[in-house]
Amino acid sequence: MDVKSSNRRSFLKNAAAGIAAGSFLRPAFSASGNSHSMRPKDLKEKPNILWVYLEDTNAWMSCYGDDTIKTPNIDKLAERGVRFNRAYMPAPVCSPTRSALITGMYQTSIAAHEHYSSFSSWRGKEVETWHPNHIGVRTLPEIFKVAGYYTFNEGKDHYNFVFSDEDLYDRKGGNGFKGAENGTEWTGRAEGQPFFGQIQLRGGKKGGSPKRVNPDEVTVPPYYPDHPIYRKEIAHHYDTILKMDEILGDITRRLKEDGLYENTAVFFFSDHGMCLPRHKQFVYEGGIRVPLIAAGPGIPANKVRNDLVSGLDVSGATLELAGIEIPAHMHAKGLFADDFHREFVFSARDRCDYTIDRIRAVVGKRYKYIRNFMTDRPYLQPQYRDGHDYMKVLKRLHEEGRLNDVQDRFVCQHRPAEELYDLQEDPHETVNLVHSWKREHALALTQMRDALYRWILETDDKGRFPETDEALKAVVDRWGSEKTSCPEYNRIK
């Protein structure tokens, strides 16, 4: 074992011991009496929990009312359980979202909000200086392991804190569904042992998906130009969803063949929206509103919910379905609890790769409020997508003056400090109501401003503070001096 892994294991063991001893948190879960582990006879009655975790995917599915394609396997899962129409992830980019869900805490509260942070190596390259983020709380897989569950993760983790795969997972495999054979997925567990597992699917990144959707037949949202490149990208996204539907069908069939289907709760969801600008990396609806379907034991059948749900609540429901009490330090709530309610959900965008930013969003029943903290820079700062055709086309059309006001707003050099949208009347978020004279809009703005600043303080949003020199040096080492052009890097160059 290398020094890094050894240090991570040592820290996590000490932290876990501290938690179990009650030194700074209450026990991570409650079982019978004062025990810190479930009895064998209890385990036999516990449901399996499976996360089918997509990347970069919007809810363009037939069960969500989209008639461009048919998604029969996703639809069947929805009929078996609950389809959530207003599920929002805590971040519009993968590693902060994954860090939040695996801990049940806002990524901003555990200093895991900066994309790809706390990594001592990157794509095979060791960085000279890095800032290790020791969170000091148990992740969900660790809680489940202590509770006697078999844990696995087939694919991506990318958590922005110090961890060891060995501490979290009994099995850690590569991306995608392997067919549940030869120790993959749930087949490595002891006989009768329940499992908590994740199957990571490429979703919107599935480049090899068969081309089945005609670009001429898709609908282009009003904030994009109606250009062949955008039609091609949107059609491709539908193609990836069709592929994910097939893979979900394969997973379902295998669960049935292994006699696990009836006792397995399945959560089907995405980390954030698709790759196009204004979706991924941004807190508009296309970036943070995701498909979420849950089905299985303990979950109502054939139900649709329109209440506000945070992605964190997947974590809370996962614990509760297994009979594990949600720890007091978590921000997650039990989706199926009788008293479940969220007046608002919150999302945060911070540094993405080498581009430093800070955006916060509050979503309510009718309105969404967005606070842009860095108005000295445009929405489209330098980023990894700059070389893609859809970015080149967007910027060229902007330079040629061929975008309308709605399309051009996202490409121009200025952005407002605040944005307010009426999601009922303006689901595409094209009309900023911050300066509206209507009383109802002004009241919503005041209420949501207050909600955001209370959330920032109450959850200890660490985005208020700059990254350390060590963290910034790691970003420069990872991406290079030319790409790290934000002024924050000047102090360490």
Coordinates of C-alpha atoms in Angstrom, one line a residue:
M1 CA 0.0 0.0 0.0
D2 CA 1.4 3.5 -0.9
V3 CA 1.9 6.2 1.7
K4 CA -1.1 8.2 0.5
S5 CA -3.5 5.2 0.9
S6 CA -2.0 4.3 4.2
N7 CA -2.5 7.9 5.5
R8 CA -6.0 8.0 4.3
R9 CA -6.8 4.6 5.9
S10 CA -5.2 5.8 9.2
F11 CA -7.2 9.0 9.2
L12 CA -10.5 7.5 8.4
K13 CA -10.1 4.7 11.0
N14 CA -9.3 7.3 13.7
A15 CA -12.2 9.5 12.6
A16 CA -14.6 6.5 12.6
A17 CA -13.4 5.6 16.1
G18 CA -14.0 9.1 17.2
I19 CA -17.5 9.1 15.8
A20 CA -18.3 5.8 17.4
A21 CA -17.1 7.0 20.7
G22 CA -19.3 10.1 20.4
S23 CA -16.4 12.5 20.5
F24 CA -17.9 15.0 18.1
L25 CA -20.9 13.4 16.5
R26 CA -23.7 11.2 17.6
P27 CA -23.4 7.6 16.4
A28 CA -23.6 7.3 12.6
F29 CA -26.7 5.1 12.8
S30 CA -29.1 3.6 15.3
A31 CA -29.8 -0.1 15.5
S32 CA -31.4 -2.2 18.2
G33 CA -30.7 -1.0 21.7
N34 CA -27.2 0.4 22.1
S35 CA -25.6 -1.8 19.6
H36 CA -23.5 -0.4 16.8
S37 CA -24.2 -3.2 14.4
M38 CA -27.3 -5.0 13.3
R39 CA -28.0 -8.6 14.4
P40 CA -27.7 -11.3 11.7
K41 CA -31.4 -12.1 11.8
D42 CA -32.1 -8.4 11.3
L43 CA -29.9 -8.3 8.2
K44 CA -31.9 -11.0 6.5
E45 CA -35.0 -8.8 6.5
K46 CA -33.2 -5.6 5.3
P47 CA -33.8 -4.4 1.7
N48 CA -31.0 -4.1 -0.8
I49 CA -30.4 -0.5 -2.0
L50 CA -29.1 0.2 -5.5
W51 CA -28.2 3.6 -7.0
V52 CA -28.3 3.7 -10.8
Y53 CA -26.3 6.8 -11.1
L54 CA -26.2 8.6 -14.5
E55 CA -23.8 11.3 -15.6
D56 CA -24.8 14.5 -17.4
T57 CA -28.4 13.6 -18.1
N58 CA -31.6 15.6 -18.2
A59 CA -35.1 14.2 -17.7
W60 CA -35.9 14.0 -21.5
M61 CA -37.8 10.7 -21.0
S62 CA -41.3 9.6 -21.9
C63 CA -42.4 9.1 -18.3
Y64 CA -41.5 12.8 -17.8
G65 CA -43.8 13.8 -20.7
D66 CA -41.2 14.0 -23.4
D67 CA -42.7 12.6 -26.6
T68 CA -39.4 12.6 -28.7
I69 CA -38.4 9.1 -27.5
K70 CA -39.9 6.2 -25.6
T71 CA -38.1 4.9 -22.6
P72 CA -40.0 1.7 -21.6
N73 CA -37.6 0.5 -18.9
I74 CA -37.4 3.9 -17.2
D75 CA -41.2 4.2 -17.5
K76 CA -41.7 0.7 -15.9
L77 CA -39.5 1.7 -12.9
A78 CA -41.6 4.9 -12.5
E79 CA -44.8 2.8 -12.5
R80 CA -43.3 0.5 -9.9
G81 CA -42.4 3.5 -7.6
V82 CA -42.3 7.2 -7.4
R83 CA -41.3 9.7 -10.1
F84 CA -40.1 13.0 -8.7
N85 CA -40.7 16.0 -11.0
R86 CA -38.8 18.6 -9.0
A87 CA -35.6 17.0 -7.9
Y88 CA -32.6 19.3 -7.7
M89 CA -28.9 18.4 -7.2
P90 CA -26.8 20.4 -4.8
A91 CA -24.3 21.3 -7.6
P92 CA -24.3 21.4 -11.4
V93 CA -21.0 19.5 -11.7
C94 CA -20.1 15.9 -10.8
S95 CA -17.5 15.9 -8.0
P96 CA -19.3 18.4 -5.6
T97 CA -22.6 16.6 -6.2
R98 CA -21.0 13.2 -5.6
S99 CA -19.3 14.5 -2.4
A100 CA -22.6 15.8 -1.1
L101 CA -24.7 12.6 -1.8
I102 CA -22.1 10.2 -0.4
T103 CA -22.0 12.1 2.9
G104 CA -25.6 13.4 3.0
M105 CA -24.2 16.9 3.5
Y106 CA -23.9 20.0 1.4
Q107 CA -20.6 20.0 -0.4
T108 CA -20.1 23.6 0.7
S109 CA -20.3 22.5 4.4
I110 CA -17.5 20.0 4.1
A111 CA -15.2 22.0 1.9
A112 CA -15.9 19.7 -1.0
H113 CA -17.4 22.4 -3.2
E114 CA -14.4 23.1 -5.5
H115 CA -14.5 20.7 -8.5
Y116 CA -11.8 18.0 -8.4
S117 CA -10.2 19.3 -5.2
S118 CA -8.2 17.3 -2.6
F119 CA -6.7 15.1 -5.2
S120 CA -3.0 14.2 -4.7
S121 CA -2.8 12.7 -8.2
W122 CA -4.6 13.4 -11.4
R123 CA -5.0 11.1 -14.4
G124 CA -1.8 9.3 -13.4
K125 CA 0.1 12.4 -12.5
E126 CA 1.3 13.1 -9.0
V127 CA 0.8 16.8 -8.1
E128 CA 3.7 18.4 -6.1
T129 CA 1.4 20.3 -3.7
W130 CA -2.2 19.6 -2.7
H131 CA -4.6 20.5 0.1
P132 CA -6.0 17.3 1.8
N133 CA -9.6 17.8 2.9
H134 CA -10.3 15.5 6.0
I135 CA -14.0 15.7 6.5
G136 CA -14.3 13.8 9.8
V137 CA -17.7 12.2 9.1
R138 CA -18.7 8.8 7.9
T139 CA -19.8 8.3 4.3
L140 CA -22.9 6.3 3.5
P141 CA -21.0 3.2 2.4
E142 CA -19.0 3.2 5.7
I143 CA -22.2 3.5 7.7
F144 CA -23.7 0.6 5.7
K145 CA -20.6 -1.5 6.1
V146 CA -20.7 -1.1 9.9
A147 CA -24.4 -2.1 9.6
G148 CA -23.4 -5.4 8.0
Y149 CA -24.2 -4.5 4.4
Y150 CA -22.0 -5.4 1.4
T151 CA -21.1 -2.3 -0.5
F152 CA -19.9 -1.8 -4.0
N153 CA -19.3 0.9 -6.5
E154 CA -19.0 0.1 -10.2
G155 CA -17.4 3.3 -11.5
K156 CA -16.9 6.9 -10.7
D157 CA -16.4 8.3 -7.2
H158 CA -14.5 11.6 -7.5
Y159 CA -15.1 12.7 -4.0
N160 CA -13.4 16.0 -3.0
F161 CA -12.0 14.8 0.3
V162 CA -9.5 12.3 1.6
F163 CA -10.9 8.7 1.4
S164 CA -9.9 5.2 0.6
D165 CA -11.9 2.9 -1.7
E166 CA -11.1 0.0 0.6
D167 CA -12.8 1.7 3.6
L168 CA -15.9 2.6 1.6
Y169 CA -16.4 -0.4 -0.6
D170 CA -16.1 -4.2 -0.5
R171 CA -15.9 -4.0 -4.3
K172 CA -14.7 -1.1 -6.4
G173 CA -15.0 -1.7 -10.2
G174 CA -14.8 0.2 -13.4
N175 CA -17.6 2.3 -14.9
G176 CA -20.8 0.6 -16.2
F177 CA -22.9 -2.5 -15.5
K178 CA -20.9 -5.8 -15.7
G179 CA -23.8 -8.2 -15.7
A180 CA -23.5 -9.1 -12.1
E181 CA -21.1 -11.9 -12.8
N182 CA -17.9 -13.2 -11.2
G183 CA -17.9 -10.9 -8.2
T184 CA -19.1 -7.8 -9.9
E185 CA -22.0 -5.7 -8.6
W186 CA -23.8 -7.7 -5.8
T187 CA -22.4 -11.1 -6.7
G188 CA -19.4 -10.8 -4.3
R189 CA -21.5 -10.6 -1.1
A190 CA -22.0 -13.4 1.4
E191 CA -25.1 -15.5 0.9
G192 CA -28.2 -13.6 2.2
Q193 CA -26.2 -10.5 2.9
P194 CA -28.0 -7.2 1.9
F195 CA -26.1 -4.8 -0.3
F196 CA -25.8 -1.0 -0.8
G197 CA -24.4 -0.5 -4.3
Q198 CA -23.8 2.1 -7.0
I199 CA -23.8 1.4 -10.7
Q200 CA -22.3 4.4 -12.5
L201 CA -23.5 4.9 -16.1
R202 CA -22.0 7.3 -18.6
G203 CA -25.4 8.8 -19.4
G204 CA -25.0 12.0 -21.5
K205 CA -21.3 11.1 -22.0
K206 CA -22.0 7.9 -23.8
G207 CA -20.3 8.8 -27.0
G208 CA -20.9 5.4 -28.7
S209 CA -24.7 5.4 -28.4
P210 CA -26.4 4.4 -31.6
K211 CA -27.8 7.3 -33.6
R212 CA -31.5 6.9 -33.6
V213 CA -33.0 10.3 -33.1
N214 CA -33.3 12.7 -36.1
P215 CA -31.8 16.1 -35.3
D216 CA -34.5 17.7 -37.5
E217 CA -37.2 16.4 -35.1
V218 CA -35.9 17.7 -31.8
T219 CA -37.0 20.9 -30.0
V220 CA -34.3 23.5 -29.4
P221 CA -34.8 25.5 -26.2
P222 CA -35.1 29.3 -26.8
Y223 CA -31.8 30.1 -25.1
Y224 CA -29.9 28.2 -27.8
P225 CA -29.6 29.2 -31.5
D226 CA -31.6 26.9 -33.8
H227 CA -28.4 25.7 -35.5
P228 CA -27.5 22.2 -36.9
I229 CA -24.8 21.8 -34.3
Y230 CA -27.2 22.3 -31.4
R231 CA -29.8 20.0 -33.0
K232 CA -27.1 17.4 -33.4
E233 CA -26.1 17.7 -29.7
I234 CA -29.7 17.5 -28.5
A235 CA -30.4 14.5 -30.7
H236 CA -27.3 12.8 -29.3
H237 CA -28.5 13.4 -25.8
Y238 CA -31.7 11.6 -26.6
D239 CA -29.6 8.8 -28.1
T240 CA -27.7 8.4 -24.8
I241 CA -30.9 8.3 -22.8
L242 CA -32.2 5.5 -25.1
K243 CA -29.0 3.6 -24.3
M244 CA -29.3 4.2 -20.6
D245 CA -32.9 2.8 -20.8
E246 CA -31.6 -0.4 -22.4
I247 CA -28.9 -0.8 -19.6
L248 CA -31.6 -0.2 -16.9
G249 CA -33.5 -3.0 -18.5
D250 CA -30.4 -5.3 -18.3
I251 CA -30.0 -4.4 -14.6
T252 CA -33.6 -5.1 -13.9
R253 CA -33.5 -8.5 -15.7
R254 CA -30.4 -9.5 -13.7
L255 CA -32.0 -8.6 -10.4
K256 CA -35.0 -10.7 -11.3
E257 CA -32.8 -13.7 -12.4
D258 CA -30.9 -13.5 -9.1
G259 CA -34.2 -13.4 -7.1
L260 CA -33.4 -9.9 -5.8
Y261 CA -35.8 -7.7 -7.6
E262 CA -38.6 -7.7 -5.0
N263 CA -36.3 -6.8 -2.2
T264 CA -34.2 -4.2 -3.9
A265 CA -35.0 -0.5 -3.7
V266 CA -33.7 1.2 -6.9
F267 CA -32.8 4.9 -7.1
F268 CA -32.4 6.1 -10.7
F269 CA -31.0 9.6 -11.0
S270 CA -28.3 11.9 -12.6
D271 CA -25.5 13.9 -11.1
H272 CA -26.5 17.0 -13.1
G273 CA -27.7 18.2 -16.5
M274 CA -26.3 17.6 -20.0
C275 CA -23.1 19.0 -21.5
L276 CA -24.4 22.0 -23.3
P277 CA -23.6 25.5 -21.9
R278 CA -26.2 26.9 -19.4
H279 CA -26.9 23.3 -18.4
K280 CA -23.8 21.6 -17.0
Q281 CA -21.8 23.8 -14.6
F282 CA -24.7 26.3 -14.1
V283 CA -27.6 26.5 -11.7
Y284 CA -30.4 27.0 -14.3
E285 CA -33.0 24.3 -14.5
G286 CA -31.1 22.4 -17.2
G287 CA -28.1 22.2 -14.9
I288 CA -29.5 21.1 -11.6
R289 CA -33.0 19.7 -12.2
V290 CA -32.6 16.0 -12.8
P291 CA -34.6 12.8 -13.3
L292 CA -35.2 11.0 -10.0
I293 CA -37.2 7.8 -9.7
A294 CA -37.3 5.4 -6.7
A295 CA -39.0 2.0 -6.6
G296 CA -38.9 -1.0 -4.4
P297 CA -39.8 -2.2 -0.9
G298 CA -41.0 0.6 1.4
I299 CA -41.7 2.9 -1.6
P300 CA -45.2 3.8 -2.8
A301 CA -46.1 2.5 -6.3
N302 CA -47.2 4.4 -9.4
K303 CA -47.0 7.8 -7.7
V304 CA -45.8 11.2 -9.0
R305 CA -44.5 13.9 -6.7
N306 CA -44.3 17.6 -7.5
D307 CA -42.8 18.8 -4.2
L308 CA -39.3 20.1 -3.9
V309 CA -36.6 17.5 -3.4
S310 CA -32.9 17.8 -2.9
G311 CA -30.5 15.2 -4.2
L312 CA -29.3 14.9 -0.6
D313 CA -32.7 13.3 0.1
V314 CA -31.7 10.3 -1.9
S315 CA -29.1 9.7 0.8
G316 CA -31.6 10.2 3.6
A317 CA -34.1 7.9 2.0
T318 CA -31.4 5.3 1.4
L319 CA -30.6 5.2 5.1
E320 CA -34.2 5.2 6.2
L321 CA -35.2 2.3 3.9
A322 CA -32.5 0.3 5.5
G323 CA -33.8 1.1 9.0
I324 CA -30.8 3.4 9.7
E325 CA -31.5 6.6 11.4
I326 CA -30.3 9.7 9.6
P327 CA -27.4 11.2 11.6
A328 CA -28.0 14.6 13.1
H329 CA -25.1 16.2 11.3
M330 CA -26.5 15.4 7.8
H331 CA -28.6 17.8 5.8
A332 CA -30.4 14.9 4.1
K333 CA -34.1 14.2 4.8
G334 CA -36.1 11.0 4.4
L335 CA -38.0 11.3 1.2
F336 CA -40.7 9.0 2.3
A337 CA -41.1 10.3 5.9
D338 CA -44.6 11.5 6.8
D339 CA -43.2 14.9 7.7
F340 CA -41.0 15.4 4.7
H341 CA -41.1 19.0 3.4
R342 CA -38.7 21.5 1.9
E343 CA -39.7 25.1 1.4
F344 CA -36.6 25.7 -0.7
V345 CA -33.8 23.7 -2.2
F346 CA -30.3 25.1 -2.6
S347 CA -27.5 24.6 -5.2
A348 CA -24.0 25.9 -5.5
R349 CA -21.5 26.3 -8.3
D350 CA -17.9 27.0 -7.4
R351 CA -14.6 26.4 -9.1
C352 CA -15.0 24.0 -12.1
D353 CA -11.7 22.6 -13.2
Y354 CA -9.5 25.7 -13.4
T355 CA -12.3 28.3 -13.7
I356 CA -13.0 30.1 -10.4
D357 CA -16.6 31.2 -9.8
R358 CA -19.2 31.4 -7.1
I359 CA -22.9 31.1 -7.8
R360 CA -25.7 30.2 -5.4
A361 CA -29.3 29.2 -6.3
V362 CA -32.5 29.0 -4.2
V363 CA -35.5 27.2 -5.7
G364 CA -38.9 27.6 -4.3
K365 CA -42.4 26.4 -5.3
R366 CA -42.7 29.1 -7.9
Y367 CA -39.6 31.2 -8.1
K368 CA -35.8 30.7 -8.5
Y369 CA -33.3 33.1 -7.1
I370 CA -29.7 33.1 -8.4
R371 CA -26.9 35.1 -6.8
N372 CA -23.8 35.7 -8.9
F373 CA -21.0 36.7 -6.5
M374 CA -18.3 37.3 -9.2
T375 CA -19.8 39.8 -11.5
D376 CA -16.3 41.0 -12.6
R377 CA -16.2 38.1 -15.0
P378 CA -18.6 36.7 -17.7
Y379 CA -20.6 33.5 -17.4
L380 CA -18.5 31.8 -20.1
Q381 CA -15.0 32.0 -18.6
P382 CA -12.3 29.8 -20.2
Q383 CA -13.3 26.1 -19.7
Y384 CA -12.7 22.6 -21.0
R385 CA -15.6 22.9 -23.5
D386 CA -14.2 25.8 -25.4
G387 CA -12.9 23.6 -28.2
H388 CA -16.2 21.9 -28.8
D389 CA -18.2 22.8 -31.9
Y390 CA -21.3 24.1 -30.0
M391 CA -19.1 26.5 -28.0
K392 CA -17.4 27.8 -31.2
V393 CA -20.7 28.3 -32.9
L394 CA -22.2 30.1 -30.0
K395 CA -19.3 32.5 -29.7
R396 CA -19.1 33.1 -33.5
L397 CA -22.8 33.9 -33.7
H398 CA -22.4 36.3 -30.8
E399 CA -19.5 38.1 -32.5
E400 CA -21.6 38.3 -35.7
G401 CA -24.6 39.7 -33.9
R402 CA -26.8 36.8 -35.0
L403 CA -28.1 35.9 -31.5
N404 CA -31.3 37.3 -30.1
D405 CA -31.4 39.0 -26.7
V406 CA -32.2 35.8 -24.8
Q407 CA -29.5 33.7 -26.5
D408 CA -26.9 36.5 -26.4
R409 CA -27.3 37.2 -22.7
F410 CA -25.3 34.1 -21.6
V411 CA -22.4 34.9 -24.0
C412 CA -21.9 38.6 -23.4
Q413 CA -19.2 40.0 -21.1
H414 CA -21.5 41.0 -18.3
R415 CA -23.8 39.3 -15.8
P416 CA -26.1 40.7 -13.1
A417 CA -25.5 40.2 -9.4
E418 CA -29.0 38.7 -9.0
E419 CA -31.5 36.8 -11.1
L420 CA -35.1 36.0 -10.3
Y421 CA -37.3 33.8 -12.4
D422 CA -41.0 32.8 -12.3
L423 CA -40.7 29.1 -13.1
Q424 CA -44.4 28.7 -13.7
E425 CA -44.6 31.4 -16.3
D426 CA -41.0 31.2 -17.6
P427 CA -39.7 27.6 -17.3
H428 CA -36.8 28.4 -19.5
E429 CA -35.6 31.2 -17.2
T430 CA -35.4 33.9 -19.9
V431 CA -36.9 36.9 -18.1
N432 CA -35.0 38.3 -15.1
L433 CA -37.6 39.7 -12.6
V434 CA -35.1 41.3 -10.2
H435 CA -36.2 44.8 -11.2
S436 CA -39.9 44.0 -11.7
W437 CA -42.4 46.5 -10.3
K438 CA -44.9 43.7 -9.4
R439 CA -45.4 43.3 -5.6
E440 CA -45.4 39.5 -5.8
H441 CA -42.1 39.4 -7.5
A442 CA -40.5 41.9 -5.1
L443 CA -41.8 39.8 -2.1
A444 CA -40.4 36.6 -3.6
L445 CA -37.0 38.3 -4.1
T446 CA -36.8 39.5 -0.5
Q447 CA -37.8 36.2 0.9
M448 CA -35.4 34.2 -1.2
R449 CA -32.5 36.6 -0.6
D450 CA -33.1 36.1 3.1
A451 CA -33.3 32.3 2.7
L452 CA -30.0 32.2 0.9
Y453 CA -28.1 34.2 3.4
R454 CA -29.5 32.2 6.3
W455 CA -28.5 29.0 4.5
I456 CA -25.0 30.3 3.9
L457 CA -24.6 31.0 7.6
E458 CA -26.5 28.0 9.0
T459 CA -24.7 25.5 6.8
D460 CA -21.4 27.2 7.0
D461 CA -21.0 27.7 3.3
K462 CA -17.2 27.6 2.9
G463 CA -17.4 29.2 -0.6
R464 CA -17.2 32.5 1.4
F465 CA -13.5 31.9 1.7
P466 CA -10.7 31.6 -0.9
E467 CA -8.9 28.4 -1.6
T468 CA -5.6 27.9 0.1
D469 CA -2.3 28.4 -1.7
E470 CA -1.8 24.6 -1.7
A471 CA -5.1 24.0 -3.3
L472 CA -4.5 26.6 -6.0
K473 CA -1.0 25.3 -6.7
A474 CA -2.5 21.8 -7.2
V475 CA -4.9 23.3 -9.8
V476 CA -2.0 25.0 -11.7
D477 CA 0.0 21.8 -11.5
R478 CA -3.0 19.9 -12.9
W479 CA -4.1 22.2 -15.7
G480 CA -1.1 24.3 -16.5
S481 CA -0.2 28.0 -16.1
E482 CA -1.9 29.1 -19.3
K483 CA -5.3 27.8 -18.5
T484 CA -5.3 29.0 -14.9
S485 CA -5.8 32.7 -15.8
C486 CA -8.3 33.7 -13.1
P487 CA -6.8 36.5 -11.0
E488 CA -6.9 34.3 -7.9
Y489 CA -4.0 32.4 -9.2
N490 CA -1.7 35.4 -9.4
R491 CA -0.7 35.1 -5.7
I492 CA 0.9 31.7 -6.1
K493 CA 2.4 32.0 -9.6

